[in-house]
């Protein structure tokens, strides 16, 4: 999306992939980030909407049974109208935009209207579904071609578009999208046309998400099994010998947190490190940022303190956010890291220390716990802090135990307010609605402010949702608010938290 095109609108028909946010293309992400308008489908992963600009207009055009819907014509008209207003319009569709799901018709309507457009292919569920179920589409020993077909057609209809006789003759691997509800009549048509009853069949439901489930059987019994197991859309069906390879290749469904729904409350920017680790373990993550990091109320004062950093004996960082805000300004003022002079650096907690090290600076003191006593103890190991000049880099309105204790121990203390934590008001991905609707197994809190701000949202507490906390301070806030901490990280960082969550679910 080049800037010089901004006067004329354009439509991007973008594939959002099958569900796992890791399966979205770089180009799709870029289009979503730049869009003025996003028109998305029921099957497009809502997580991708969190990449949108703050001022983007987000329109749901899902075709969920029962929900309010836009007709195909209305969707086409909407895309055209928004583009004519000069907007960059992203039409976000599940999987690949040209694999079923009427993307082709939308493209034609846009082309007919003379509007410039781009097609961004996506990973289709027809390919990703089998792959995440451990079913290779092809194997030299089993097949030499693959067929995609839609089960949307009602086979009882006089003029079915699906040529079952041809499908039966073709053999190979056949992948069906849509129509799990009609599986009974579809399989009986296939049997009628001479496909063998013991042909292996798999149904992969909610593929590539933390809720993926696979059901295997044969052409004769799969429909009945699907009913017995209450198998629901969206699902892809795979017919063919390759299905039997799943026995040895099933990988995704073996992940330890598969099926667990976990809420991540960190800032949008910081969420991904935790979310990705949980997803890698198979969890379904609901990113529900409760806080946002903003510049401090007095940015000038902060900048002046950063400028004078070299006059201090110690600079103490209490959070990774503080480190980032500090060096952001520091390197705007100076182009040489040595301008920090003789100041030594203390960083509380491993994540904070890591952020300092990212700037290639040595951490001289690293108390593991963010408890005033622990920090003082570590300082005292290095000798007295009496009359030492200390710059404490911290959030506005944070707890003030540490500054008090440092002053009480005789330090000459200046506090630098590096950032402000404010409640996140945006909910582009609809995470709050999703949580209220579907509930969750666990919520993660990574700071006291995530606890406070989550509770301030006033959402009803989902039944059975447990709590994981990153450390003692966060846990205390949870308990002060009358809630129970089910697990606390032993190491107070993201890896420690993830480890604790694994432990919790392995136990229960
Ligand atoms: N363009 C989409 C398909 C749209 S048709 C794509 O390329 O994936 C909608 C059908 O896609 C659903 O009925 C279902 O059969 C399939 N589908 C989409 N996402 C799916 C998912 N995560 N798991 C299983 N099937 C899915």
Short mmCIF file of C-alpha atoms and ligand atoms in Angstrom, two decimals:
data_model
loop_
_atom_site.label_atom_id
_atom_site.label_comp_id
_atom_site.label_asym_id
_atom_site.label_seq_id
_atom_site.Cartn_x
_atom_site.Cartn_y
_atom_site.Cartn_z
CA UNK A 1 0.00 0.00 0.00
CA UNK A 2 2.01 2.96 -1.15
CA UNK A 3 1.20 6.36 0.29
CA UNK A 4 0.73 8.10 -3.05
CA UNK A 5 -2.30 5.94 -3.71
CA UNK A 6 -4.17 7.20 -0.69
CA UNK A 7 -6.35 9.51 -2.76
CA UNK A 8 -7.85 6.60 -4.67
CA UNK A 9 -9.31 3.72 -2.77
CA UNK A 10 -8.34 0.13 -3.27
CA UNK A 11 -9.70 -3.22 -2.16
CA UNK A 12 -7.45 -5.95 -0.82
CA UNK A 13 -9.01 -9.37 -0.86
CA UNK A 14 -6.98 -10.96 1.90
CA UNK A 15 -6.73 -14.54 3.13
CA UNK A 16 -6.58 -14.65 6.93
CA UNK A 17 -5.39 -18.25 7.04
CA UNK A 18 -7.14 -21.15 8.75
CA UNK A 19 -7.06 -19.93 12.35
CA UNK A 20 -3.57 -20.15 13.84
CA UNK A 21 -2.31 -16.53 13.73
CA UNK A 22 1.11 -17.89 12.84
CA UNK A 23 -0.32 -19.01 9.51
CA UNK A 24 -1.10 -15.51 8.26
CA UNK A 25 1.13 -14.18 5.49
CA UNK A 26 3.38 -11.16 6.00
CA UNK A 27 1.54 -9.36 3.23
CA UNK A 28 -1.82 -10.00 4.89
CA UNK A 29 -0.50 -8.52 8.12
CA UNK A 30 0.80 -5.48 6.30
CA UNK A 31 -2.58 -4.93 4.60
CA UNK A 32 -4.45 -5.26 7.90
CA UNK A 33 -2.08 -2.79 9.58
CA UNK A 34 -2.62 -0.20 6.86
CA UNK A 35 -6.35 -0.58 6.25
CA UNK A 36 -8.90 2.19 6.84
CA UNK A 37 -11.76 -0.29 6.61
CA UNK A 38 -11.82 -4.01 7.37
CA UNK A 39 -14.75 -6.15 6.36
CA UNK A 40 -14.30 -9.57 7.94
CA UNK A 41 -15.96 -12.94 7.92
CA UNK A 42 -17.10 -15.34 10.55
CA UNK A 43 -14.16 -17.67 9.80
CA UNK A 44 -11.46 -14.99 9.65
CA UNK A 45 -9.41 -15.21 12.81
CA UNK A 46 -10.44 -12.21 14.98
CA UNK A 47 -6.97 -12.10 16.53
CA UNK A 48 -5.73 -10.53 13.30
CA UNK A 49 -8.01 -7.55 13.95
CA UNK A 50 -5.79 -6.51 16.83
CA UNK A 51 -3.26 -5.41 14.19
CA UNK A 52 -5.60 -2.74 12.87
CA UNK A 53 -5.02 0.98 13.22
CA UNK A 54 -6.81 2.67 16.09
CA UNK A 55 -9.01 4.58 13.68
CA UNK A 56 -9.84 1.69 11.36
CA UNK A 57 -13.50 0.97 10.77
CA UNK A 58 -14.15 -2.70 11.46
CA UNK A 59 -17.24 -4.27 9.92
CA UNK A 60 -18.47 -7.79 10.57
CA UNK A 61 -19.99 -9.42 7.50
CA UNK A 62 -20.22 -12.92 8.88
CA UNK A 63 -22.71 -15.39 7.65
CA UNK A 64 -23.33 -17.03 10.95
CA UNK A 65 -26.64 -18.81 11.16
CA UNK A 66 -29.00 -16.66 13.18
CA UNK A 67 -26.70 -13.63 13.34
CA UNK A 68 -27.39 -10.37 11.58
CA UNK A 69 -26.02 -10.74 8.11
CA UNK A 70 -25.20 -8.77 5.07
CA UNK A 71 -26.26 -10.31 1.78
CA UNK A 72 -23.51 -10.99 -0.75
CA UNK A 73 -24.79 -8.06 -2.77
CA UNK A 74 -24.64 -5.76 0.23
CA UNK A 75 -21.06 -6.88 0.93
CA UNK A 76 -20.03 -6.18 -2.66
CA UNK A 77 -21.73 -2.77 -2.53
CA UNK A 78 -20.06 -1.95 0.77
CA UNK A 79 -16.57 -2.76 -0.54
CA UNK A 80 -17.15 -0.62 -3.60
CA UNK A 81 -18.65 2.27 -1.66
CA UNK A 82 -15.79 2.40 0.86
CA UNK A 83 -13.15 2.20 -1.87
CA UNK A 84 -14.88 5.04 -3.74
CA UNK A 85 -14.56 7.15 -0.59
CA UNK A 86 -10.82 6.81 -1.11
CA UNK A 87 -10.33 4.21 1.58
CA UNK A 88 -7.91 1.31 1.74
CA UNK A 89 -10.37 -1.53 2.19
CA UNK A 90 -9.37 -4.97 3.40
CA UNK A 91 -11.82 -7.74 2.76
CA UNK A 92 -10.63 -10.39 5.19
CA UNK A 93 -11.67 -13.96 4.52
CA UNK A 94 -10.86 -17.23 6.26
CA UNK A 95 -8.24 -19.44 4.64
CA UNK A 96 -7.58 -18.42 1.05
CA UNK A 97 -9.89 -15.82 -0.47
CA UNK A 98 -10.34 -17.78 -3.71
CA UNK A 99 -11.03 -21.19 -2.21
CA UNK A 100 -14.82 -21.42 -2.04
CA UNK A 101 -16.47 -18.79 0.18
CA UNK A 102 -17.42 -16.51 -2.74
CA UNK A 103 -14.19 -14.51 -2.96
CA UNK A 104 -14.22 -14.83 -6.71
CA UNK A 105 -17.61 -13.14 -6.96
CA UNK A 106 -16.42 -10.28 -4.76
CA UNK A 107 -13.35 -9.81 -6.92
CA UNK A 108 -15.52 -9.71 -10.04
CA UNK A 109 -17.84 -7.11 -8.54
CA UNK A 110 -14.85 -4.94 -7.58
CA UNK A 111 -13.24 -5.34 -10.99
CA UNK A 112 -16.54 -4.53 -12.72
CA UNK A 113 -16.79 -1.35 -10.68
CA UNK A 114 -13.36 -0.35 -11.97
CA UNK A 115 -11.77 -0.28 -8.54
CA UNK A 116 -8.10 -1.22 -8.20
CA UNK A 117 -7.61 -4.39 -6.20
CA UNK A 118 -5.08 -6.88 -4.93
CA UNK A 119 -5.50 -10.55 -4.04
CA UNK A 120 -3.51 -11.78 -1.05
CA UNK A 121 -3.61 -15.58 -1.02
CA UNK A 122 -3.86 -17.34 2.30
CA UNK A 123 -3.23 -20.81 3.65
CA UNK A 124 -6.49 -22.59 3.03
CA UNK A 125 -8.07 -24.84 5.63
CA UNK A 126 -8.18 -27.47 2.90
CA UNK A 127 -4.41 -27.78 3.17
CA UNK A 128 -3.73 -26.67 6.74
CA UNK A 129 -6.52 -28.78 8.27
CA UNK A 130 -5.17 -32.12 7.11
CA UNK A 131 -1.57 -31.02 7.85
CA UNK A 132 -2.44 -30.11 11.47
CA UNK A 133 -4.20 -33.46 11.80
CA UNK A 134 -1.02 -35.24 10.71
CA UNK A 135 -2.43 -36.21 7.30
CA UNK A 136 -0.18 -35.52 4.30
CA UNK A 137 -2.24 -34.65 1.23
CA UNK A 138 0.01 -36.71 -0.95
CA UNK A 139 2.30 -39.64 -0.46
CA UNK A 140 4.11 -41.34 -3.31
CA UNK A 141 2.86 -44.72 -2.21
CA UNK A 142 -0.79 -43.70 -1.96
CA UNK A 143 -1.88 -41.09 -4.49
CA UNK A 144 -0.81 -38.86 -7.29
CA UNK A 145 -3.57 -36.28 -7.28
CA UNK A 146 -5.77 -34.29 -4.91
CA UNK A 147 -9.32 -33.01 -5.42
CA UNK A 148 -11.03 -30.22 -3.51
CA UNK A 149 -14.80 -30.18 -3.55
CA UNK A 150 -17.57 -28.46 -1.70
CA UNK A 151 -20.18 -30.40 0.21
CA UNK A 152 -22.37 -27.35 0.28
CA UNK A 153 -24.63 -28.72 -2.39
CA UNK A 154 -27.56 -30.75 -1.22
CA UNK A 155 -27.07 -34.18 -2.87
CA UNK A 156 -30.83 -34.72 -2.77
CA UNK A 157 -31.23 -31.77 -5.09
CA UNK A 158 -32.21 -32.78 -8.61
CA UNK A 159 -29.26 -31.00 -10.22
CA UNK A 160 -26.35 -31.45 -7.87
CA UNK A 161 -23.21 -29.68 -9.03
CA UNK A 162 -21.10 -32.41 -7.48
CA UNK A 163 -20.41 -35.20 -9.88
CA UNK A 164 -20.20 -38.15 -7.49
CA UNK A 165 -19.64 -40.62 -10.30
CA UNK A 166 -16.57 -38.67 -11.40
CA UNK A 167 -15.30 -38.33 -7.82
CA UNK A 168 -15.67 -42.08 -7.31
CA UNK A 169 -13.70 -42.81 -10.45
CA UNK A 170 -10.98 -40.27 -9.67
CA UNK A 171 -9.85 -41.75 -6.37
CA UNK A 172 -6.73 -40.09 -4.95
CA UNK A 173 -7.08 -37.79 -1.94
CA UNK A 174 -10.31 -35.84 -1.79
CA UNK A 175 -10.85 -32.90 0.52
CA UNK A 176 -14.31 -31.59 1.18
CA UNK A 177 -15.08 -28.13 2.55
CA UNK A 178 -18.44 -27.19 4.00
CA UNK A 179 -21.34 -29.54 4.38
CA UNK A 180 -20.41 -31.65 7.43
CA UNK A 181 -24.12 -31.54 8.22
CA UNK A 182 -24.79 -33.36 4.96
CA UNK A 183 -22.10 -35.97 5.46
CA UNK A 184 -24.69 -38.78 5.66
CA UNK A 185 -26.11 -38.19 2.20
CA UNK A 186 -22.71 -37.33 0.72
CA UNK A 187 -21.07 -40.56 1.89
CA UNK A 188 -24.02 -42.64 0.75
CA UNK A 189 -23.80 -41.04 -2.70
CA UNK A 190 -20.10 -41.95 -2.80
CA UNK A 191 -20.85 -45.54 -1.73
CA UNK A 192 -23.61 -45.75 -4.29
CA UNK A 193 -21.14 -44.78 -6.98
CA UNK A 194 -18.80 -47.58 -6.05
CA UNK A 195 -16.27 -46.09 -3.62
CA UNK A 196 -15.20 -48.80 -1.19
CA UNK A 197 -16.77 -48.70 2.26
CA UNK A 198 -13.50 -49.13 4.15
CA UNK A 199 -11.85 -46.07 2.59
CA UNK A 200 -10.23 -44.11 5.45
CA UNK A 201 -11.92 -40.77 6.19
CA UNK A 202 -11.02 -38.01 8.66
CA UNK A 203 -12.94 -34.97 9.83
CA UNK A 204 -10.85 -32.11 11.18
CA UNK A 205 -12.88 -29.57 13.10
CA UNK A 206 -11.70 -26.03 14.04
CA UNK A 207 -8.40 -26.92 12.45
CA UNK A 208 -5.21 -25.10 13.54
CA UNK A 209 -6.93 -23.50 16.53
CA UNK A 210 -6.61 -24.58 20.15
CA UNK A 211 -9.95 -26.30 19.73
CA UNK A 212 -8.96 -28.61 16.91
CA UNK A 213 -10.47 -32.09 17.03
CA UNK A 214 -10.13 -34.92 14.57
CA UNK A 215 -12.42 -37.86 14.06
CA UNK A 216 -11.38 -40.79 11.91
CA UNK A 217 -13.37 -43.63 10.46
CA UNK A 218 -14.30 -45.17 7.14
CA UNK A 219 -16.59 -44.08 4.37
CA UNK A 220 -19.29 -46.38 5.77
CA UNK A 221 -19.19 -45.25 9.38
CA UNK A 222 -17.88 -41.65 9.46
CA UNK A 223 -21.27 -39.96 9.09
CA UNK A 224 -22.73 -41.91 11.95
CA UNK A 225 -19.65 -41.29 14.11
CA UNK A 226 -19.89 -37.56 13.38
CA UNK A 227 -23.45 -37.48 14.68
CA UNK A 228 -22.57 -39.61 17.71
CA UNK A 229 -19.69 -37.26 18.57
CA UNK A 230 -21.73 -34.15 17.87
CA UNK A 231 -19.19 -32.99 15.30
CA UNK A 232 -19.77 -29.44 14.19
CA UNK A 233 -18.70 -27.02 11.48
CA UNK A 234 -16.26 -25.69 10.56
CA UNK A 235 -14.68 -28.94 9.50
CA UNK A 236 -12.77 -30.29 6.55
CA UNK A 237 -13.27 -33.91 5.50
CA UNK A 238 -10.41 -35.90 4.01
CA UNK A 239 -11.13 -39.04 2.01
CA UNK A 240 -8.26 -41.29 1.00
CA UNK A 241 -5.54 -43.75 1.95
CA UNK A 242 -3.32 -40.94 3.26
CA UNK A 243 -5.66 -40.61 6.26
CA UNK A 244 -4.12 -43.80 7.68
CA UNK A 245 -0.74 -42.01 7.96
CA UNK A 246 -2.15 -39.93 10.82
CA UNK A 247 -1.44 -42.79 13.21
CA UNK A 248 2.26 -42.03 12.98
CA UNK A 249 2.17 -38.32 12.11
CA UNK A 250 -0.40 -36.81 14.46
CA UNK A 251 1.55 -33.99 16.12
CA UNK A 252 -0.60 -30.95 16.90
CA UNK A 253 -3.23 -32.69 18.94
CA UNK A 254 -0.57 -34.06 21.25
CA UNK A 255 0.32 -30.63 22.57
CA UNK A 256 -0.07 -30.35 26.35
CA UNK A 257 -2.41 -27.35 26.47
CA UNK A 258 -4.62 -28.34 23.53
CA UNK A 259 -8.22 -27.31 24.08
CA UNK A 260 -7.39 -24.98 26.97
CA UNK A 261 -8.71 -21.47 26.58
CA UNK A 262 -6.36 -18.97 28.20
CA UNK A 263 -6.79 -15.20 28.59
CA UNK A 264 -3.76 -12.93 28.16
CA UNK A 265 -4.24 -9.51 29.76
CA UNK A 266 -0.93 -7.79 28.98
CA UNK A 267 -0.64 -4.77 26.74
CA UNK A 268 -1.26 -5.43 23.07
CA UNK A 269 2.40 -4.87 22.35
CA UNK A 270 3.67 -7.22 25.00
CA UNK A 271 1.03 -9.90 24.67
CA UNK A 272 2.52 -11.77 21.76
CA UNK A 273 5.51 -13.20 23.62
CA UNK A 274 3.20 -14.91 26.10
CA UNK A 275 0.46 -15.71 23.58
CA UNK A 276 2.86 -17.34 21.15
CA UNK A 277 4.36 -19.55 23.82
CA UNK A 278 0.92 -20.66 24.96
CA UNK A 279 -0.21 -21.26 21.39
CA UNK A 280 2.90 -23.31 20.72
CA UNK A 281 1.70 -25.58 23.51
CA UNK A 282 -1.68 -25.86 21.81
CA UNK A 283 -3.72 -23.42 23.90
CA UNK A 284 -6.42 -21.25 22.44
CA UNK A 285 -5.41 -17.75 23.45
CA UNK A 286 -7.82 -14.89 24.00
CA UNK A 287 -5.81 -11.68 23.90
CA UNK A 288 -7.71 -9.23 26.03
CA UNK A 289 -5.35 -6.35 26.74
CA UNK A 290 -6.47 -4.51 29.85
CA UNK A 291 -3.74 -1.89 29.87
CA UNK A 292 -1.80 0.26 27.48
CA UNK A 293 1.53 2.01 27.94
CA UNK A 294 1.48 5.76 27.35
CA UNK A 295 4.18 8.43 27.72
CA UNK A 296 4.37 9.97 31.22
CA UNK A 297 2.33 13.09 32.00
CA UNK A 298 5.54 15.10 32.25
CA UNK A 299 7.68 13.90 29.39
CA UNK A 300 9.98 16.93 29.59
CA UNK A 301 10.87 16.23 33.21
CA UNK A 302 11.58 12.59 32.36
CA UNK A 303 13.77 13.61 29.43
CA UNK A 304 15.77 15.97 31.68
CA UNK A 305 16.42 13.19 34.16
CA UNK A 306 17.50 10.87 31.35
CA UNK A 307 19.83 13.57 30.05
CA UNK A 308 21.49 13.80 33.47
CA UNK A 309 21.71 10.02 33.92
CA UNK A 310 25.53 10.14 34.07
CA UNK A 311 25.52 12.08 37.35
CA UNK A 312 24.03 9.14 39.25
CA UNK A 313 25.84 6.33 41.02
CA UNK A 314 23.02 3.95 40.21
CA UNK A 315 20.16 3.79 37.77
CA UNK A 316 17.48 1.39 38.95
CA UNK A 317 15.00 -0.06 36.46
CA UNK A 318 11.87 -1.71 37.79
CA UNK A 319 10.31 -2.93 34.55
CA UNK A 320 11.08 -3.68 30.92
CA UNK A 321 8.74 -0.83 29.93
CA UNK A 322 10.85 1.57 31.97
CA UNK A 323 14.04 0.37 30.27
CA UNK A 324 12.48 0.87 26.88
CA UNK A 325 11.14 4.35 27.63
CA UNK A 326 14.48 5.38 29.14
CA UNK A 327 16.67 4.29 26.23
CA UNK A 328 14.20 5.52 23.71
CA UNK A 329 14.89 9.02 24.97
CA UNK A 330 18.52 8.43 25.86
CA UNK A 331 19.43 7.53 22.29
CA UNK A 332 17.52 10.50 20.96
CA UNK A 333 19.68 12.75 23.15
CA UNK A 334 22.98 10.95 22.71
CA UNK A 335 24.49 8.87 19.96
CA UNK A 336 26.99 7.14 22.23
CA UNK A 337 26.12 4.64 24.97
CA UNK A 338 29.17 5.87 26.97
CA UNK A 339 27.26 9.06 27.79
CA UNK A 340 25.74 7.07 30.61
CA UNK A 341 29.08 7.71 32.37
CA UNK A 342 29.94 5.83 35.50
CA UNK A 343 26.39 5.08 36.50
CA UNK A 344 25.87 1.49 37.46
CA UNK A 345 22.70 -0.29 36.52
CA UNK A 346 20.29 -2.29 38.64
CA UNK A 347 17.40 -4.15 37.03
CA UNK A 348 14.67 -5.81 39.01
CA UNK A 349 13.55 -9.16 37.66
CA UNK A 350 14.92 -11.19 34.75
CA UNK A 351 12.73 -9.58 32.05
CA UNK A 352 13.91 -6.10 33.05
CA UNK A 353 17.54 -7.24 33.08
CA UNK A 354 17.13 -8.84 29.67
CA UNK A 355 15.83 -5.59 28.22
CA UNK A 356 18.91 -3.74 29.55
CA UNK A 357 21.17 -6.40 28.04
CA UNK A 358 19.37 -5.96 24.72
CA UNK A 359 20.92 -2.48 24.69
CA UNK A 360 24.34 -4.06 25.24
CA UNK A 361 24.72 -2.68 28.72
CA UNK A 362 25.87 -4.62 31.72
CA UNK A 363 23.52 -5.20 34.63
CA UNK A 364 25.52 -4.64 37.82
CA UNK A 365 22.84 -5.69 40.22
CA UNK A 366 19.86 -7.90 39.67
CA UNK A 367 17.49 -8.60 42.52
CA UNK A 368 15.19 -11.38 41.40
CA UNK A 369 12.19 -10.21 43.30
CA UNK A 370 10.39 -6.93 43.12
CA UNK A 371 10.08 -6.65 46.84
CA UNK A 372 11.69 -3.65 48.49
CA UNK A 373 13.52 -5.81 51.04
CA UNK A 374 15.08 -8.00 48.38
CA UNK A 375 16.28 -4.97 46.45
CA UNK A 376 17.76 -3.37 49.55
CA UNK A 377 19.41 -6.63 50.56
CA UNK A 378 21.13 -6.85 47.18
CA UNK A 379 22.27 -3.23 47.39
CA UNK A 380 23.62 -3.75 50.88
CA UNK A 381 25.69 -6.68 49.66
CA UNK A 382 27.59 -4.09 47.63
CA UNK A 383 28.16 -1.90 50.66
CA UNK A 384 26.26 1.06 52.11
CA UNK A 385 24.05 3.13 49.86
CA UNK A 386 24.24 6.11 52.15
CA UNK A 387 24.72 9.33 50.18
CA UNK A 388 24.76 7.48 46.88
CA UNK A 389 22.80 9.17 44.10
CA UNK A 390 20.15 6.85 42.75
CA UNK A 391 17.82 7.39 39.81
CA UNK A 392 14.77 5.17 40.07
CA UNK A 393 13.10 4.68 36.67
CA UNK A 394 9.52 3.61 37.16
CA UNK A 395 5.89 3.91 36.19
CA UNK A 396 3.74 6.79 37.31
CA UNK A 397 1.47 5.87 40.19
CA UNK A 398 3.34 2.68 40.96
CA UNK A 399 3.76 1.41 44.50
CA UNK A 400 6.11 3.63 46.48
CA UNK A 401 7.55 1.20 49.01
CA UNK A 402 10.87 0.96 47.20
CA UNK A 403 11.59 4.72 46.97
CA UNK A 404 10.74 5.12 50.64
CA UNK A 405 13.05 2.31 51.68
CA UNK A 406 15.90 3.56 49.50
CA UNK A 407 15.59 7.05 50.98
CA UNK A 408 15.35 5.62 54.47
CA UNK A 409 18.62 3.77 53.86
CA UNK A 410 20.25 7.14 53.16
CA UNK A 411 20.28 7.23 49.36
CA UNK A 412 19.81 10.52 47.56
CA UNK A 413 16.94 9.50 45.40
CA UNK A 414 15.39 10.92 42.25
CA UNK A 415 12.39 9.29 40.68
CA UNK A 416 11.98 9.30 36.91
CA UNK A 417 8.46 8.61 35.77
CA UNK A 418 9.04 6.86 32.48
CA UNK A 419 5.54 5.88 31.44
CA UNK A 420 1.94 5.65 32.44
CA UNK A 421 -0.22 2.58 32.49
CA UNK A 422 -3.73 3.40 31.33
CA UNK A 423 -6.76 1.16 30.82
CA UNK A 424 -7.06 -0.25 27.30
CA UNK A 425 -10.35 0.90 25.86
CA UNK A 426 -10.15 -0.73 22.43
CA UNK A 427 -11.43 -4.21 21.81
CA UNK A 428 -10.98 -4.60 18.07
CA UNK A 429 -10.88 -8.38 18.10
CA UNK A 430 -14.08 -8.74 20.14
CA UNK A 431 -12.20 -10.57 22.89
CA UNK A 432 -14.50 -9.31 25.64
CA UNK A 433 -17.58 -10.63 23.88
CA UNK A 434 -15.79 -13.90 23.17
CA UNK A 435 -14.86 -14.32 26.83
CA UNK A 436 -18.39 -13.59 27.98
CA UNK A 437 -19.79 -16.01 25.42
CA UNK A 438 -17.38 -18.94 25.58
CA UNK A 439 -15.73 -18.54 28.98
CA UNK A 440 -12.13 -19.61 29.59
CA UNK A 441 -10.13 -22.14 31.58
CA UNK A 442 -7.53 -19.73 32.87
CA UNK A 443 -6.64 -16.05 33.06
CA UNK A 444 -3.05 -14.83 33.29
CA UNK A 445 -2.02 -11.74 35.23
CA UNK A 446 1.44 -10.33 34.65
CA UNK A 447 1.23 -7.25 36.88
CA UNK A 448 -1.02 -5.69 39.49
CA UNK A 449 -2.34 -3.25 36.95
CA UNK A 450 -3.56 -6.08 34.70
CA UNK A 451 -5.55 -7.39 37.68
CA UNK A 452 -6.99 -4.00 38.60
CA UNK A 453 -7.89 -3.10 35.06
CA UNK A 454 -9.37 -6.48 34.19
CA UNK A 455 -11.67 -6.23 37.20
CA UNK A 456 -12.51 -2.65 36.31
CA UNK A 457 -13.99 -3.91 33.05
CA UNK A 458 -16.75 -5.45 35.14
CA UNK A 459 -17.07 -8.58 32.99
CA UNK A 460 -18.87 -11.46 34.66
CA UNK A 461 -16.31 -14.00 35.91
CA UNK A 462 -16.57 -17.04 33.63
CA UNK A 463 -17.47 -20.21 35.44
CA UNK A 464 -14.43 -22.21 36.51
CA UNK A 465 -11.87 -19.71 35.15
CA UNK A 466 -8.70 -20.13 37.18
CA UNK A 467 -5.93 -17.61 37.83
CA UNK A 468 -2.22 -17.73 37.04
CA UNK A 469 -0.01 -14.97 38.45
CA UNK A 470 3.52 -13.97 37.52
CA UNK A 471 4.73 -13.30 41.07
CA UNK A 472 4.01 -12.40 44.69
CA UNK A 473 3.08 -8.73 44.14
CA UNK A 474 0.56 -9.57 41.44
CA UNK A 475 -0.76 -12.44 43.57
CA UNK A 476 -1.23 -10.12 46.50
CA UNK A 477 -3.33 -7.79 44.37
CA UNK A 478 -5.43 -10.76 43.23
CA UNK A 479 -6.02 -11.84 46.83
CA UNK A 480 -6.70 -8.30 48.01
CA UNK A 481 -9.54 -8.28 45.50
CA UNK A 482 -11.02 -11.41 47.04
CA UNK A 483 -9.88 -13.87 44.37
CA UNK A 484 -7.80 -17.01 44.62
CA UNK A 485 -4.48 -17.55 42.87
CA UNK A 486 -4.41 -21.08 41.45
CA UNK A 487 -0.80 -20.97 40.39
CA UNK A 488 2.09 -18.52 40.79
CA UNK A 489 5.20 -18.54 38.63
CA UNK A 490 8.34 -19.58 40.43
CA UNK A 491 10.48 -17.56 38.07
CA UNK A 492 8.79 -14.20 37.69
CA UNK A 493 8.95 -13.90 33.96
CA UNK A 494 7.04 -15.15 30.93
CA UNK A 495 8.86 -18.47 30.73
CA UNK A 496 8.28 -19.02 34.42
CA UNK A 497 4.59 -18.25 33.99
CA UNK A 498 4.23 -20.61 31.04
CA UNK A 499 5.96 -23.35 33.01
CA UNK A 500 3.62 -22.82 35.95
CA UNK A 501 0.57 -23.02 33.66
CA UNK A 502 1.80 -26.29 32.17
CA UNK A 503 2.25 -27.65 35.66
CA UNK A 504 -1.23 -26.59 36.67
CA UNK A 505 -2.91 -28.38 33.77
CA UNK A 506 -0.70 -31.46 34.02
CA UNK A 507 -1.75 -31.84 37.64
CA UNK A 508 -5.46 -31.52 36.98
N1 LIG B 1 -11.75 -19.81 1.98
C1 LIG B 1 -11.82 -20.78 3.05
C2 LIG B 1 -12.99 -21.71 2.88
C3 LIG B 1 -14.32 -21.04 2.95
S1 LIG B 1 -15.65 -22.14 2.90
C4 LIG B 1 -10.49 -21.54 3.13
O1 LIG B 1 -9.68 -21.42 2.22
O2 LIG B 1 -10.26 -22.23 4.11
C5 LIG B 1 -15.90 -22.48 4.60
C6 LIG B 1 -15.47 -23.89 4.91
O3 LIG B 1 -14.07 -23.94 5.11
C7 LIG B 1 -16.01 -24.45 6.22
O4 LIG B 1 -17.32 -24.95 6.06
C8 LIG B 1 -15.03 -25.55 6.51
O5 LIG B 1 -15.27 -26.67 5.71
C9 LIG B 1 -13.74 -24.93 6.03
N2 LIG B 1 -12.97 -24.32 7.11
C10 LIG B 1 -12.59 -23.05 7.22
N3 LIG B 1 -11.83 -22.86 8.33
C11 LIG B 1 -11.73 -24.06 8.92
C12 LIG B 1 -11.07 -24.54 10.08
N4 LIG B 1 -10.34 -23.74 10.87
N5 LIG B 1 -11.17 -25.84 10.37
C13 LIG B 1 -11.87 -26.68 9.60
N6 LIG B 1 -12.52 -26.28 8.49
C14 LIG B 1 -12.44 -24.99 8.15
#
